[in-house]
Every structure is written in structure tokens, then in C-alpha cells.
Amino acid sequence: MGNIILFSLIAGLASALVLIPFSNKKTKEKDSNKSNSASLIAAIILTIFVVFSFYYLTNLDLNITSLWFLAILVTLGGAFFASGKERMIKALLFLVSLIIGGYFLTAFLFNAEEKYATAKMEEKMEIEIFDEKETPASVPPQFARNKMRKAFGQVPNTSYYELGNLQIQKINGDYVYIAPVEFSGLFKWVNGKKTPGYFTISATNSSANPKFINTEMFYTPSSYFNKNLERHIRMQYPKHIFYGEPRLEIDEDGKPHYIRTFGQFVSARNGFVVKGIVLVDPQSGDTKEYLLKNVPSFIDGAVSPEAVSLQNSYFGKYVHGFWNSVFGKRDVKLPSDEGTVANVSPIFDENGDMHYFTDFTSPKEGVDSMLGYSLTNSRTGEATYYTGNLQESYMDSQGALQIIEKKFIEKKWEGEMPVIYNFYGEASWLTPVLDSNGFLQNYFIVSAANPEISAYGNTPNEALKLYKTALQRGGGTVDGSSKAEEKQVIGTVIRVYKEKSGDFTVVTFLLDNKNSYVISSESSPMAIYLQEGDKVKVDYLDTGEAFMPAKNIIIQGLQ
């Protein structure tokens, strides 16, 4: 509190000295001095009150550059009330403050290349192939939130509180959604003083039920006055530049912590570059600052999703500067707004590291082809841009949602949280499907390059198995998962089933080892001649499924 009072006092004193005219008047000098003194004191008190109220309510940083707009108003008023040489001096001050204000207001016209440089990403073609033995964290947030609301009766004094912002996190190896319990208003805070805890629910198992964890928190986003979390952080770090909402993070012992991302302006109070976080104990109010490289291991979302979304916009828009983003738009790509939080979707990779996913599309209206997609590490801020196979045209997230809407048009189901994966070497959209009440109905997978190839199931893994079959029937190739071992078997064909699919034939066959295999004539053209009693040598992927994908087949006597 001392910082904001001192800042307001200095700003008020400086403003009053500029506002009050000190030029000699025709009135008696004694009366003039009394009038000037009274006006000076009144101006100081009023300005201090206005400045203090503004910064206390807005939690704006207490850097002197944040006073640029006040400086314009004060110097304009000072020049207006002054006369003679004093007016000339204060008019000059007004001109200087006006130039500084203009510099701040127009900085976005000139720092676009700097913004692009801060957001530049490493480029690759495709993400790693997804391990089909794993389960993607694909429970949609809206569904998880609905479940938490239905379990809200577990909260003591329920009428005081409401459910806070939902976010995903990895805790003790499990992917879970967490949401704090927040105050529902000022009077509820006056009566309650503290919030009772937070909810958790699995992010991979849609049948799991939410759990309420009882732990008192005094410093929260919904508290008021000096117990308000953002204000408490501002009091401790008056000059820090923050971007994004505070987020709850749970350590391995179940203890809650709030974090907030800070950084610096690109230039002239414009743009933002992440530098670290401030960690707050919501029980004691203790705070600690960490640079990104030193962030505690239990924190998954050190970089705020809002900051990632901003960096994505820099990367997509400013590749050739600001004016190109407005007029020519050469090489411009727009980040999607289909993310679950701040236009990005948090997902986890095969190593358990969280990333923010965003796909990019063309600025041209009516085009639903994807130009690429990005994954940004949520702890380090390092980002990679994936171009996809440049020889194919990938459908963007909006196109995937439109397919789902048409697929279930009679039931009025809709997709939420589309995320692209590399399933069996095929870029594919995985999207949870919800009904009009927000309840999860199934998981839909569709090929980004071949939208006619799709499948859906009650779980992600069930949908994945059906999708593999759909790929083979659709003439696609199945390259397997990152962990499926490639093996070879020699045997005699007992049963054969052939099915025409487009320009190719999908052949399913049973060997005398009692295992079944499936292969497309696209990858092995001679498979169309396969018949019962043939002796064959098969290269396949040991996925452990009922019908294992074959990569090649050699029929004795034909090859």
C-alpha cells in the first residue's frame, strides 16, 4: 500500500505544480499568494485522490510511463490557466507530453517486426505419431464444468460461492481439470472471508466424478480490497507488467497456489514478452518471483494462455510488418479462435509436458483450409510451427466442427475442443461431441487431408480403433504408433474377407496362428489375389488389437 500512496503523492504534487498558475496578477500580492496556496493544496489533494483511486481500482503498474495520459491533461490545463512566459513554458511541456503520448499510441505501427522476432517459431512438418496405447486428455472442459456444478453441494455454505475458472494440469502423473471455488459477490465475501477449496476431475476418463478438496484460501481473484489476489500481487510488485488472468496450480501434495505471468513491453508500453511468474500462497499471502527457467516443477502453465494467444497473433500477422497485415496480407495466417481458453487449447505430449495448441488459417473469407498449427510449451514459452504435408491441403478446426455439425444435424450435437493429432501417420482431428445440454456423447476423429475418412466412438481409444479401420477402407496407409513393434509372421490363410473402398480393396484375413490382420491394396496391390489356403509372409504392427495392421504381404507362388 505504501508504494501506491507514495506514487500518488508524487504524481499529485507534480500535477498541482503544473496546474496552478504562478504568474503575477493584478490583484494584491498578498491575496494572490493566499489564493495560490489554497489552490495548490486543493489541487494536490484532488490529484492524489484521483491517481490513488485509479491505480488502486485498475491495478495498473506504477511505472512513470503509465502517467502519460495524465501528463497530457495536466500540462494542457497548466498552459490554459497560466499566462505570459509561464504559459509558454507549460505549453512546451504540453507539446512534449503530446509527442510522448503520440509515440505510445502509434508504437504498434512501428514495432511489428520486433513483435514477430519475439514470436518466431521453429518449423517442422508433422508432430510425433501418437502412441495408440495412451489415452489423450480429451474430456471437454464444458462437460467437466457441468459435472463440477452438479457436485457443488459438497461445498460448505454453498450459497456464498460459485465455480471459478477451469484449467487442466498434471498432478502425480494424472491429467486432471481443477477449478477453485470463488465468492459470488461482495457481501458473500464480507460474510465468508475465505473460500473453502477447489474441485478436481479426470481429464481422460469421462465417467469419473469430481472431487472437492477442502483447503482454505484467503487471497483469491474474487476477494475484495487488499485480499483481492491481483491487487495483493500488485502491492508486492508495483512495477511488474502482468498479462493474463491469475491461475490456480496444485502441487504434488494437493496444496493450491496461484500464479500470474509477468514480462515486459516490446516497446513504448506496447506488446508483451513473457519473463516469469509470481507465485502466491492463497492461505498466507506469501509471494515469490520466478524466472521461466526456474519455475517449480509442479507448475504446468507458467506462460499464460493469453500471452501465448498474443504471441500467435504476432507470428501470424507480422511476418512482413504491420502494413502488410492490413493491406497486402502476403504470407499472413490467422490463429484460430476455437481454443478452450484465450483461443488456445492446452494438451499434453507423450512426455507429459503441457503445450498450447492453435491452428492457423487463411485471412481470406470462406476458406477453411489449415495453413499450419503450433504447439507452445506452457512452461518455457518455446513454440514450434508445424506446416503439415505441403503436398496435401489440410482442413482447419472450423472445418472439422462443421463436419460434426452436419453429421449429427438431427440430434443438434456440436463439437468442442478440436485438436490435431498424428494418428497412424495421418494428420487427424480429434473432437469431443456434446449435446445441447453440454453432456458428452462421443469422440469424433476425421482426417485433416481426407475429410471423407472419419469414425466416432464412446471413448477416444474406441474411436481410434474404428478410425484405423476407416483409414484402411478409405485407401489410406497405417504407419502405426510410436511404440507399436513391427513384426513378421509366416502362416497359412484360413479365412479371407475383401471389401471395396474407393479405388482400393481392404483385405482382412485370418492365419492359422489364430490372429487376424488387415491390409489395403494401396500398400500391397497383390493382396487382392489372396485366398484361403495360401501360404503368406506378413509384415505387421503388433498393436495388440483384434485386427492388426499389416504393412506388406508376400503370397507364396505369386511373388
Coordinates of C-alpha atoms in Angstrom, one line a residue:
M1 CA 0.0 0.0 0.0
G2 CA 2.9 2.3 0.7
N3 CA 4.1 2.2 -2.9
I4 CA 0.8 3.3 -4.3
I5 CA 0.4 6.1 -1.7
L6 CA 3.9 7.4 -2.4
F7 CA 3.4 7.2 -6.2
S8 CA 0.1 9.1 -5.9
L9 CA 1.7 11.7 -3.6
I10 CA 4.5 12.4 -6.1
A11 CA 2.1 12.4 -9.1
G12 CA -0.3 14.7 -7.2
L13 CA 2.4 17.2 -6.2
A14 CA 3.9 17.3 -9.7
S15 CA 0.5 17.8 -11.3
A16 CA -0.5 20.5 -8.9
L17 CA 2.7 22.5 -9.6
V18 CA 1.9 22.4 -13.3
L19 CA -1.8 23.1 -13.0
I20 CA -1.6 26.1 -10.6
P21 CA -0.6 29.4 -12.3
F22 CA 2.2 31.3 -10.5
S23 CA 2.2 34.4 -12.8
N24 CA 1.7 37.8 -11.1
K25 CA -1.9 39.0 -11.2
K26 CA -3.3 42.5 -11.0
T27 CA -4.7 41.6 -7.6
K28 CA -2.7 42.4 -4.4
E29 CA 0.3 40.2 -4.0
K30 CA -0.9 39.1 -0.5
D31 CA -4.3 38.0 -1.8
S32 CA -2.6 36.3 -4.8
N33 CA -0.3 34.3 -2.6
K34 CA -3.1 33.1 -0.4
S35 CA -5.2 32.2 -3.4
N36 CA -2.3 30.3 -5.0
S37 CA -1.5 28.4 -1.8
A38 CA -5.2 27.3 -1.3
S39 CA -5.4 26.3 -5.0
L40 CA -2.2 24.4 -4.8
I41 CA -3.3 22.4 -1.7
A42 CA -6.7 21.7 -3.2
A43 CA -5.1 20.6 -6.5
I44 CA -2.6 18.3 -4.7
I45 CA -5.3 16.7 -2.6
L46 CA -7.7 16.2 -5.6
T47 CA -5.0 14.8 -7.8
I48 CA -3.6 12.4 -5.2
F49 CA -7.2 11.1 -4.6
V50 CA -7.8 10.7 -8.4
V51 CA -4.5 9.0 -9.0
F52 CA -4.7 6.7 -6.0
S53 CA -8.3 5.7 -6.8
F54 CA -7.4 5.0 -10.5
Y55 CA -4.3 2.8 -9.7
Y56 CA -6.0 1.1 -6.7
L57 CA -9.0 0.1 -8.8
T58 CA -7.3 -0.8 -12.0
N59 CA -4.1 -2.5 -10.5
L60 CA -2.1 -0.8 -13.3
D61 CA 1.7 -0.9 -13.0
L62 CA 3.3 2.0 -11.1
N63 CA 5.8 2.9 -13.8
I64 CA 6.2 6.6 -14.6
T65 CA 5.4 5.9 -18.2
S66 CA 1.8 4.9 -17.2
L67 CA 1.2 8.6 -16.4
W68 CA 1.5 9.7 -20.0
F69 CA -2.2 10.4 -20.4
L70 CA -2.4 12.3 -17.1
A71 CA 0.6 14.3 -18.2
I72 CA -1.2 15.5 -21.3
L73 CA -4.3 16.6 -19.4
V74 CA -2.3 18.3 -16.6
T75 CA 0.1 20.2 -19.0
L76 CA -2.9 21.3 -21.1
G77 CA -4.7 22.6 -18.0
G78 CA -1.5 24.3 -16.8
A79 CA -0.9 26.0 -20.1
F80 CA -4.6 27.1 -20.2
F81 CA -4.6 28.7 -16.7
A82 CA -1.1 30.3 -17.0
S83 CA -0.1 33.5 -18.7
G84 CA 3.0 35.2 -20.1
K85 CA 6.3 33.3 -20.0
E86 CA 4.8 30.7 -17.7
R87 CA 2.2 29.8 -20.4
M88 CA 5.0 29.4 -22.9
I89 CA 6.9 27.0 -20.6
K90 CA 3.8 25.0 -19.8
A91 CA 2.7 24.9 -23.4
L92 CA 6.1 23.5 -24.3
L93 CA 5.6 20.8 -21.6
F94 CA 2.2 20.1 -23.1
L95 CA 3.8 19.7 -26.6
V96 CA 6.4 17.3 -25.1
S97 CA 3.8 15.2 -23.3
L98 CA 1.7 15.2 -26.5
I99 CA 4.7 13.8 -28.5
I100 CA 5.3 11.1 -25.9
G101 CA 1.6 10.2 -25.9
G102 CA 1.6 10.0 -29.7
Y103 CA 4.7 7.8 -29.5
F104 CA 2.9 5.4 -27.1
L105 CA -0.3 5.4 -29.2
T106 CA 1.4 4.7 -32.5
A107 CA 4.0 2.3 -31.3
F108 CA 2.1 -0.6 -32.8
L109 CA 2.7 0.8 -36.3
F110 CA 6.5 0.6 -35.9
N111 CA 7.3 -2.4 -33.6
A112 CA 5.6 -5.1 -35.6
E113 CA 8.9 -6.6 -36.8
E114 CA 10.1 -6.7 -33.2
K115 CA 6.9 -8.5 -32.1
Y116 CA 7.4 -11.0 -34.9
A117 CA 11.0 -11.6 -33.8
T118 CA 9.9 -12.3 -30.2
A119 CA 7.3 -14.8 -31.5
K120 CA 9.3 -16.5 -34.3
M121 CA 8.9 -20.3 -34.1
E122 CA 10.9 -23.4 -35.1
E123 CA 9.3 -25.0 -38.1
K124 CA 8.7 -28.8 -38.6
M125 CA 6.4 -30.8 -40.9
E126 CA 4.4 -33.1 -38.5
I127 CA 4.2 -33.8 -34.8
E128 CA 5.3 -37.2 -33.5
I129 CA 3.0 -40.1 -34.2
F130 CA 0.6 -40.7 -31.3
D131 CA 1.0 -43.8 -29.2
E132 CA -2.3 -45.7 -29.5
K133 CA -1.7 -47.3 -26.1
E134 CA -2.1 -43.9 -24.5
T135 CA -5.3 -42.0 -23.8
P136 CA -5.4 -38.4 -24.9
A137 CA -6.6 -35.8 -22.4
S138 CA -9.7 -35.2 -24.3
V139 CA -12.6 -34.7 -21.8
P140 CA -14.0 -31.3 -22.9
P141 CA -13.9 -28.5 -20.4
Q142 CA -17.6 -27.7 -20.7
F143 CA -18.5 -31.3 -19.8
A144 CA -16.1 -31.3 -16.8
R145 CA -17.5 -28.0 -15.6
N146 CA -21.1 -29.3 -15.8
K147 CA -20.1 -32.2 -13.6
M148 CA -18.4 -30.0 -11.1
R149 CA -21.5 -27.8 -10.9
K150 CA -23.7 -30.8 -10.2
A151 CA -21.3 -31.8 -7.3
F152 CA -21.3 -28.2 -5.9
G153 CA -23.4 -29.5 -2.9
Q154 CA -20.2 -30.8 -1.4
V155 CA -19.1 -27.2 -0.7
P156 CA -19.8 -25.8 2.8
N157 CA -22.1 -22.7 2.8
T158 CA -22.8 -23.3 -0.9
S159 CA -24.8 -20.0 -1.3
Y160 CA -21.7 -18.0 -0.7
Y161 CA -19.7 -19.4 -3.6
E162 CA -19.6 -20.2 -7.3
L163 CA -17.2 -22.2 -9.5
G164 CA -14.1 -20.4 -10.7
N165 CA -12.1 -20.8 -13.9
L166 CA -11.4 -24.3 -15.2
Q167 CA -7.9 -25.4 -16.2
I168 CA -6.0 -28.6 -16.9
Q169 CA -2.9 -29.8 -15.0
K170 CA -0.9 -32.9 -14.5
I171 CA -0.8 -34.0 -10.8
N172 CA 1.1 -37.1 -9.7
G173 CA 1.0 -38.4 -13.2
D174 CA -2.7 -37.9 -13.8
Y175 CA -4.3 -35.4 -16.1
V176 CA -7.0 -33.5 -14.3
Y177 CA -9.1 -30.4 -14.5
I178 CA -9.0 -28.1 -11.5
A179 CA -11.4 -25.3 -10.6
P180 CA -11.3 -23.1 -7.5
V181 CA -14.4 -22.2 -5.5
E182 CA -14.9 -18.4 -5.7
F183 CA -17.0 -15.8 -3.9
S184 CA -20.3 -14.9 -5.7
G185 CA -20.2 -11.3 -4.6
L186 CA -19.1 -8.5 -2.2
F187 CA -21.5 -9.3 0.6
K188 CA -20.7 -13.1 0.3
W189 CA -17.0 -12.2 0.8
V190 CA -17.8 -10.0 3.8
N191 CA -19.6 -12.9 5.4
G192 CA -17.4 -15.7 4.3
K193 CA -13.9 -14.1 4.4
K194 CA -12.3 -17.2 2.9
T195 CA -13.0 -19.8 0.2
P196 CA -13.2 -23.5 1.2
G197 CA -11.2 -25.2 -1.5
Y198 CA -11.2 -26.5 -5.1
F199 CA -12.6 -29.2 -7.4
T200 CA -10.7 -31.8 -9.4
I201 CA -11.9 -34.2 -12.1
S202 CA -10.1 -36.5 -14.5
A203 CA -9.3 -35.1 -18.0
T204 CA -9.0 -38.5 -19.6
N205 CA -11.9 -40.5 -18.1
S206 CA -15.3 -39.1 -18.9
S207 CA -17.1 -41.4 -16.4
A208 CA -15.0 -40.1 -13.4
N209 CA -16.7 -37.9 -10.8
P210 CA -15.4 -34.7 -9.5
K211 CA -13.8 -34.5 -6.0
F212 CA -13.9 -31.5 -3.7
I213 CA -10.6 -30.8 -1.9
N214 CA -11.2 -28.8 1.4
T215 CA -8.4 -26.2 1.9
E216 CA -9.0 -22.6 3.0
M217 CA -7.9 -19.7 0.7
F218 CA -8.0 -16.0 1.7
Y219 CA -6.3 -14.4 -1.3
T220 CA -8.4 -15.2 -4.3
P221 CA -9.4 -13.4 -7.6
S222 CA -13.0 -13.0 -6.2
S223 CA -11.9 -11.5 -2.8
Y224 CA -12.1 -7.7 -2.3
F225 CA -9.9 -4.8 -1.3
N226 CA -6.4 -5.9 -0.2
K227 CA -7.4 -9.6 -0.1
N228 CA -8.0 -9.4 -3.9
L229 CA -5.3 -11.6 -5.5
E230 CA -4.4 -9.2 -8.3
R231 CA -4.3 -6.2 -6.0
H232 CA -2.2 -8.2 -3.5
I233 CA 0.3 -9.1 -6.2
R234 CA 0.4 -5.5 -7.5
M235 CA 1.2 -4.2 -4.0
Q236 CA 4.2 -6.6 -3.8
Y237 CA 5.4 -6.0 -7.3
P238 CA 4.3 -2.4 -8.2
K239 CA 6.3 -2.1 -11.4
H240 CA 5.8 -5.6 -12.9
I241 CA 4.0 -5.9 -16.2
F242 CA 1.4 -8.7 -16.0
Y243 CA -0.5 -10.3 -18.8
G244 CA -3.3 -12.8 -18.4
E245 CA -5.6 -13.9 -15.6
P246 CA -4.3 -15.5 -12.4
R247 CA -4.4 -19.3 -12.5
L248 CA -4.6 -22.0 -9.8
E249 CA -1.8 -24.6 -9.7
I250 CA -1.8 -27.6 -7.4
D251 CA 1.4 -29.1 -6.2
E252 CA 2.0 -32.8 -5.7
D253 CA 0.8 -32.6 -2.1
G254 CA -2.5 -31.1 -3.1
K255 CA -1.7 -27.6 -1.8
P256 CA -3.1 -24.8 -4.0
H257 CA -1.0 -21.9 -5.4
Y258 CA -2.0 -19.0 -7.6
I259 CA 0.4 -17.8 -10.3
R260 CA 0.5 -14.9 -12.6
T261 CA 2.6 -14.4 -15.7
F262 CA 4.8 -11.2 -15.9
G263 CA 7.1 -9.9 -18.6
Q264 CA 8.0 -6.7 -20.4
F265 CA 6.7 -4.5 -23.2
V266 CA 8.2 -4.9 -26.6
S267 CA 8.4 -1.1 -26.9
A268 CA 6.6 2.0 -25.7
R269 CA 4.1 0.2 -23.4
N270 CA 3.0 -1.9 -26.4
G271 CA 3.3 -5.6 -27.0
F272 CA 4.4 -8.2 -24.4
V273 CA 7.2 -10.7 -23.9
V274 CA 7.0 -13.3 -21.1
K275 CA 9.8 -13.4 -18.5
G276 CA 8.5 -15.3 -15.5
I277 CA 5.8 -15.8 -12.9
V278 CA 4.8 -14.6 -9.4
L279 CA 3.7 -17.4 -7.1
V280 CA 1.2 -16.7 -4.3
D281 CA 0.2 -18.8 -1.3
P282 CA -3.5 -18.1 -1.1
Q283 CA -3.6 -19.0 2.6
S284 CA -0.8 -16.8 3.9
G285 CA -0.4 -14.3 1.1
D286 CA 3.3 -15.0 0.8
T287 CA 4.7 -14.3 -2.7
K288 CA 7.7 -15.3 -4.7
E289 CA 9.0 -14.4 -8.1
Y290 CA 10.5 -16.9 -10.6
L291 CA 12.0 -16.5 -14.0
L292 CA 10.7 -19.1 -16.5
K293 CA 13.9 -21.2 -16.3
N294 CA 13.5 -21.5 -12.5
V295 CA 9.7 -22.2 -12.3
P296 CA 8.9 -25.0 -9.8
S297 CA 8.4 -28.4 -11.4
F298 CA 4.7 -28.8 -10.3
I299 CA 3.7 -25.7 -12.3
D300 CA 2.4 -26.7 -15.8
G301 CA 1.0 -23.3 -17.1
A302 CA 3.8 -20.8 -16.3
V303 CA 3.1 -19.0 -19.6
S304 CA -0.5 -17.7 -19.5
P305 CA -2.7 -18.8 -22.4
E306 CA -3.5 -15.1 -23.1
A307 CA 0.2 -14.5 -23.6
V308 CA 0.5 -17.5 -26.0
S309 CA -2.5 -16.3 -27.9
L310 CA -0.9 -12.8 -28.3
Q311 CA 2.4 -14.4 -29.5
N312 CA 0.5 -16.5 -32.0
S313 CA -1.1 -13.3 -33.4
Y314 CA 2.4 -11.7 -33.7
F315 CA 3.7 -14.8 -35.6
G316 CA 0.8 -15.0 -37.9
K317 CA 0.2 -11.3 -38.7
Y318 CA 3.5 -9.6 -38.7
V319 CA 5.7 -11.8 -40.9
H320 CA 6.2 -8.8 -43.3
G321 CA 5.4 -6.0 -40.9
F322 CA 2.3 -4.1 -39.8
W323 CA 1.2 -2.6 -43.1
N324 CA 1.3 -5.9 -44.9
S325 CA -1.0 -7.4 -42.2
V326 CA -3.6 -4.7 -43.1
F327 CA -3.3 -4.4 -46.9
G328 CA -1.3 -7.0 -48.9
K329 CA -1.5 -9.8 -46.3
R330 CA 1.2 -11.7 -48.1
D331 CA 2.0 -14.9 -46.1
V332 CA -0.3 -13.8 -43.3
K333 CA -2.0 -16.6 -41.4
L334 CA -4.7 -16.1 -38.7
P335 CA -4.7 -18.1 -35.4
S336 CA -8.0 -20.0 -34.8
D337 CA -10.4 -18.9 -32.2
E338 CA -11.7 -22.4 -31.5
G339 CA -9.4 -22.9 -28.4
T340 CA -10.9 -23.7 -25.0
V341 CA -9.2 -20.8 -23.2
A342 CA -8.0 -17.5 -24.7
N343 CA -8.2 -19.1 -28.2
V344 CA -5.7 -21.9 -27.4
S345 CA -6.3 -25.4 -26.2
P346 CA -4.0 -27.0 -23.5
I347 CA -2.8 -30.5 -24.5
F348 CA -0.1 -32.9 -23.2
D349 CA 2.6 -34.6 -25.3
E350 CA 3.9 -38.1 -25.0
N351 CA 6.4 -36.9 -22.3
G352 CA 3.6 -35.4 -20.1
D353 CA 4.6 -31.9 -21.0
M354 CA 1.8 -29.4 -21.5
H355 CA 1.5 -27.3 -24.7
Y356 CA -1.0 -24.8 -26.0
F357 CA -2.4 -25.9 -29.4
T358 CA -3.5 -23.4 -32.1
D359 CA -4.2 -24.0 -35.8
F360 CA -3.7 -21.2 -38.4
T361 CA -6.0 -20.5 -41.3
S362 CA -6.1 -18.1 -44.3
P363 CA -7.3 -14.5 -43.8
K364 CA -9.4 -15.0 -46.9
E365 CA -13.1 -15.4 -46.1
G366 CA -14.8 -18.6 -46.9
V367 CA -11.5 -20.6 -46.8
D368 CA -11.4 -23.5 -44.3
S369 CA -8.0 -24.9 -45.2
M370 CA -5.4 -25.0 -42.5
L371 CA -2.0 -23.3 -43.2
G372 CA -0.4 -25.0 -40.2
Y373 CA -0.6 -25.4 -36.5
S374 CA 1.6 -24.5 -33.5
L375 CA 2.4 -26.1 -30.1
T376 CA 3.8 -23.8 -27.4
N377 CA 5.4 -25.2 -24.3
S378 CA 3.5 -23.9 -21.4
R379 CA 6.5 -23.8 -19.1
T380 CA 9.2 -22.4 -21.3
G381 CA 7.2 -20.5 -23.9
E382 CA 9.2 -22.2 -26.7
A383 CA 7.0 -22.8 -29.8
T384 CA 7.1 -25.0 -32.8
Y385 CA 5.1 -24.4 -36.0
Y386 CA 4.0 -27.4 -38.0
T387 CA 3.4 -26.9 -41.7
G388 CA 1.8 -30.3 -42.3
N389 CA 2.4 -32.1 -45.6
L390 CA 2.7 -29.3 -48.1
Q391 CA 1.5 -31.6 -50.9
E392 CA -1.8 -32.0 -49.2
S393 CA -4.5 -29.5 -48.2
Y394 CA -5.4 -29.8 -44.5
M395 CA -8.8 -28.9 -43.2
D396 CA -8.8 -26.4 -40.3
S397 CA -10.5 -26.7 -36.9
Q398 CA -13.6 -24.8 -38.1
G399 CA -14.0 -27.3 -41.0
A400 CA -13.8 -30.2 -38.5
L401 CA -16.5 -28.7 -36.4
Q402 CA -18.7 -28.2 -39.5
I403 CA -18.4 -31.8 -40.4
I404 CA -19.5 -32.9 -36.9
E405 CA -22.5 -30.4 -37.1
K406 CA -23.6 -31.9 -40.4
K407 CA -23.0 -35.5 -39.2
F408 CA -25.3 -35.0 -36.2
I409 CA -27.6 -32.3 -37.6
E410 CA -30.8 -34.1 -36.5
K411 CA -29.6 -34.5 -32.9
K412 CA -28.2 -31.0 -32.8
W413 CA -24.8 -32.1 -31.4
E414 CA -21.8 -30.0 -31.7
G415 CA -18.0 -30.5 -31.3
E416 CA -15.8 -28.7 -28.8
M417 CA -12.0 -28.5 -28.4
P418 CA -10.8 -29.8 -31.7
V419 CA -7.1 -30.9 -31.5
I420 CA -5.0 -32.3 -34.3
Y421 CA -3.0 -35.5 -33.7
N422 CA -0.8 -37.7 -35.9
F423 CA -2.8 -41.0 -35.8
Y424 CA -1.1 -43.8 -37.7
G425 CA 0.9 -41.2 -39.8
E426 CA -2.3 -39.4 -40.8
A427 CA -2.9 -35.8 -39.6
S428 CA -6.3 -36.1 -37.8
W429 CA -8.7 -34.0 -35.8
L430 CA -9.9 -35.5 -32.5
T431 CA -13.0 -33.7 -31.2
P432 CA -15.3 -34.4 -28.3
V433 CA -19.0 -34.2 -29.3
L434 CA -21.6 -32.7 -26.9
D435 CA -25.3 -32.5 -26.9
S436 CA -27.3 -29.2 -26.5
N437 CA -27.1 -29.6 -22.6
G438 CA -23.3 -29.9 -22.6
F439 CA -23.2 -33.6 -22.0
L440 CA -20.5 -35.7 -23.7
Q441 CA -21.9 -38.1 -26.4
N442 CA -18.9 -39.4 -28.3
Y443 CA -15.5 -38.7 -29.7
F444 CA -15.2 -37.9 -33.4
I445 CA -12.0 -38.4 -35.4
V446 CA -11.7 -37.1 -39.0
S447 CA -8.7 -37.0 -41.4
A448 CA -7.4 -33.4 -41.9
A449 CA -6.4 -34.3 -45.5
N450 CA -9.3 -36.6 -46.4
P451 CA -12.5 -35.4 -44.6
E452 CA -14.4 -38.4 -46.0
I453 CA -12.5 -40.7 -43.7
S454 CA -13.9 -40.4 -40.1
A455 CA -15.0 -42.5 -37.2
Y456 CA -16.5 -42.0 -33.7
G457 CA -16.8 -44.0 -30.5
N458 CA -17.7 -43.7 -26.9
T459 CA -14.1 -43.3 -25.8
P460 CA -11.0 -41.8 -27.6
N461 CA -9.4 -45.2 -27.8
E462 CA -12.5 -46.9 -29.2
A463 CA -12.8 -44.1 -31.8
L464 CA -9.1 -44.6 -32.6
K465 CA -9.6 -48.3 -33.3
L466 CA -12.6 -47.6 -35.6
Y467 CA -10.6 -44.8 -37.2
K468 CA -7.8 -47.2 -38.1
T469 CA -10.3 -49.4 -40.0
A470 CA -11.8 -46.3 -41.7
L471 CA -8.3 -45.3 -42.8
Q472 CA -7.7 -48.7 -44.4
R473 CA -11.1 -48.8 -46.0
G474 CA -10.6 -45.3 -47.3
G475 CA -7.4 -46.3 -49.1
G476 CA -5.1 -44.7 -46.5
T477 CA -1.9 -46.1 -45.1
V478 CA -1.4 -47.0 -41.5
D479 CA 2.1 -46.4 -40.3
G480 CA 1.5 -47.5 -36.7
S481 CA 2.1 -45.8 -33.5
S482 CA 5.4 -44.6 -31.9
K483 CA 5.6 -47.7 -29.7
A484 CA 4.0 -50.5 -31.8
E485 CA 6.6 -53.0 -32.6
E486 CA 7.0 -54.1 -36.2
K487 CA 7.0 -57.9 -36.6
Q488 CA 6.9 -60.6 -39.2
V489 CA 4.8 -63.8 -39.4
I490 CA 4.7 -66.8 -41.8
G491 CA 1.4 -68.8 -41.9
T492 CA -1.5 -70.3 -43.8
V493 CA -4.6 -68.3 -44.6
I494 CA -7.7 -69.8 -43.1
R495 CA -10.3 -67.1 -43.9
V496 CA -10.4 -64.0 -46.2
Y497 CA -12.8 -61.1 -46.4
K498 CA -12.5 -58.4 -49.1
E499 CA -14.2 -55.1 -49.2
K500 CA -14.1 -52.5 -52.0
S501 CA -13.3 -49.0 -50.8
G502 CA -13.0 -46.3 -53.4
D503 CA -10.1 -47.2 -55.8
F504 CA -8.7 -49.8 -53.4
T505 CA -9.6 -53.0 -51.7
V506 CA -9.4 -53.7 -48.0
V507 CA -8.4 -57.3 -47.3
T508 CA -9.0 -58.8 -43.9
F509 CA -7.6 -62.3 -43.3
L510 CA -7.2 -64.9 -40.5
L511 CA -4.0 -67.0 -40.3
D512 CA -3.5 -70.5 -38.7
N513 CA -2.0 -68.8 -35.7
K514 CA -5.5 -67.6 -34.9
N515 CA -4.5 -63.9 -35.4
S516 CA -6.3 -61.5 -37.8
Y517 CA -4.7 -58.9 -40.0
V518 CA -6.0 -56.1 -42.3
I519 CA -4.2 -54.6 -45.3
S520 CA -5.1 -52.2 -48.1
S521 CA -4.3 -52.9 -51.8
E522 CA -2.9 -49.4 -51.9
S523 CA 0.2 -50.6 -49.9
S524 CA 0.2 -54.2 -51.2
P525 CA -1.6 -54.5 -54.6
M526 CA -1.1 -58.3 -54.8
A527 CA -3.3 -58.7 -51.7
I528 CA -6.4 -58.7 -53.9
Y529 CA -5.5 -62.2 -55.1
L530 CA -5.3 -63.6 -51.6
Q531 CA -7.4 -66.7 -51.0
E532 CA -7.9 -69.5 -48.4
G533 CA -5.0 -72.0 -48.2
D534 CA -2.3 -69.5 -49.4
K535 CA 0.9 -69.5 -47.6
V536 CA 2.0 -66.0 -46.8
K537 CA 4.7 -63.9 -45.1
V538 CA 3.3 -60.8 -43.4
D539 CA 5.0 -57.7 -42.0
Y540 CA 2.7 -56.2 -39.4
L541 CA 2.5 -53.9 -36.4
D542 CA 1.9 -55.6 -33.1
T543 CA -0.7 -53.3 -31.7
G544 CA -2.4 -56.0 -29.6
E545 CA -5.8 -55.3 -31.3
A546 CA -8.2 -57.8 -32.8
F547 CA -7.3 -56.8 -36.3
M548 CA -3.6 -55.8 -36.5
P549 CA -2.5 -53.5 -39.4
A550 CA -0.3 -55.2 -42.0
K551 CA 2.2 -53.2 -43.9
N552 CA 3.2 -55.8 -46.5
I553 CA 2.2 -59.3 -47.6
I554 CA 4.0 -61.8 -49.8
I555 CA 1.9 -64.7 -51.2
Q556 CA 3.9 -67.8 -51.9
G557 CA 3.8 -68.7 -55.6
L558 CA 2.8 -65.2 -56.7
Q559 CA 5.8 -63.1 -55.6

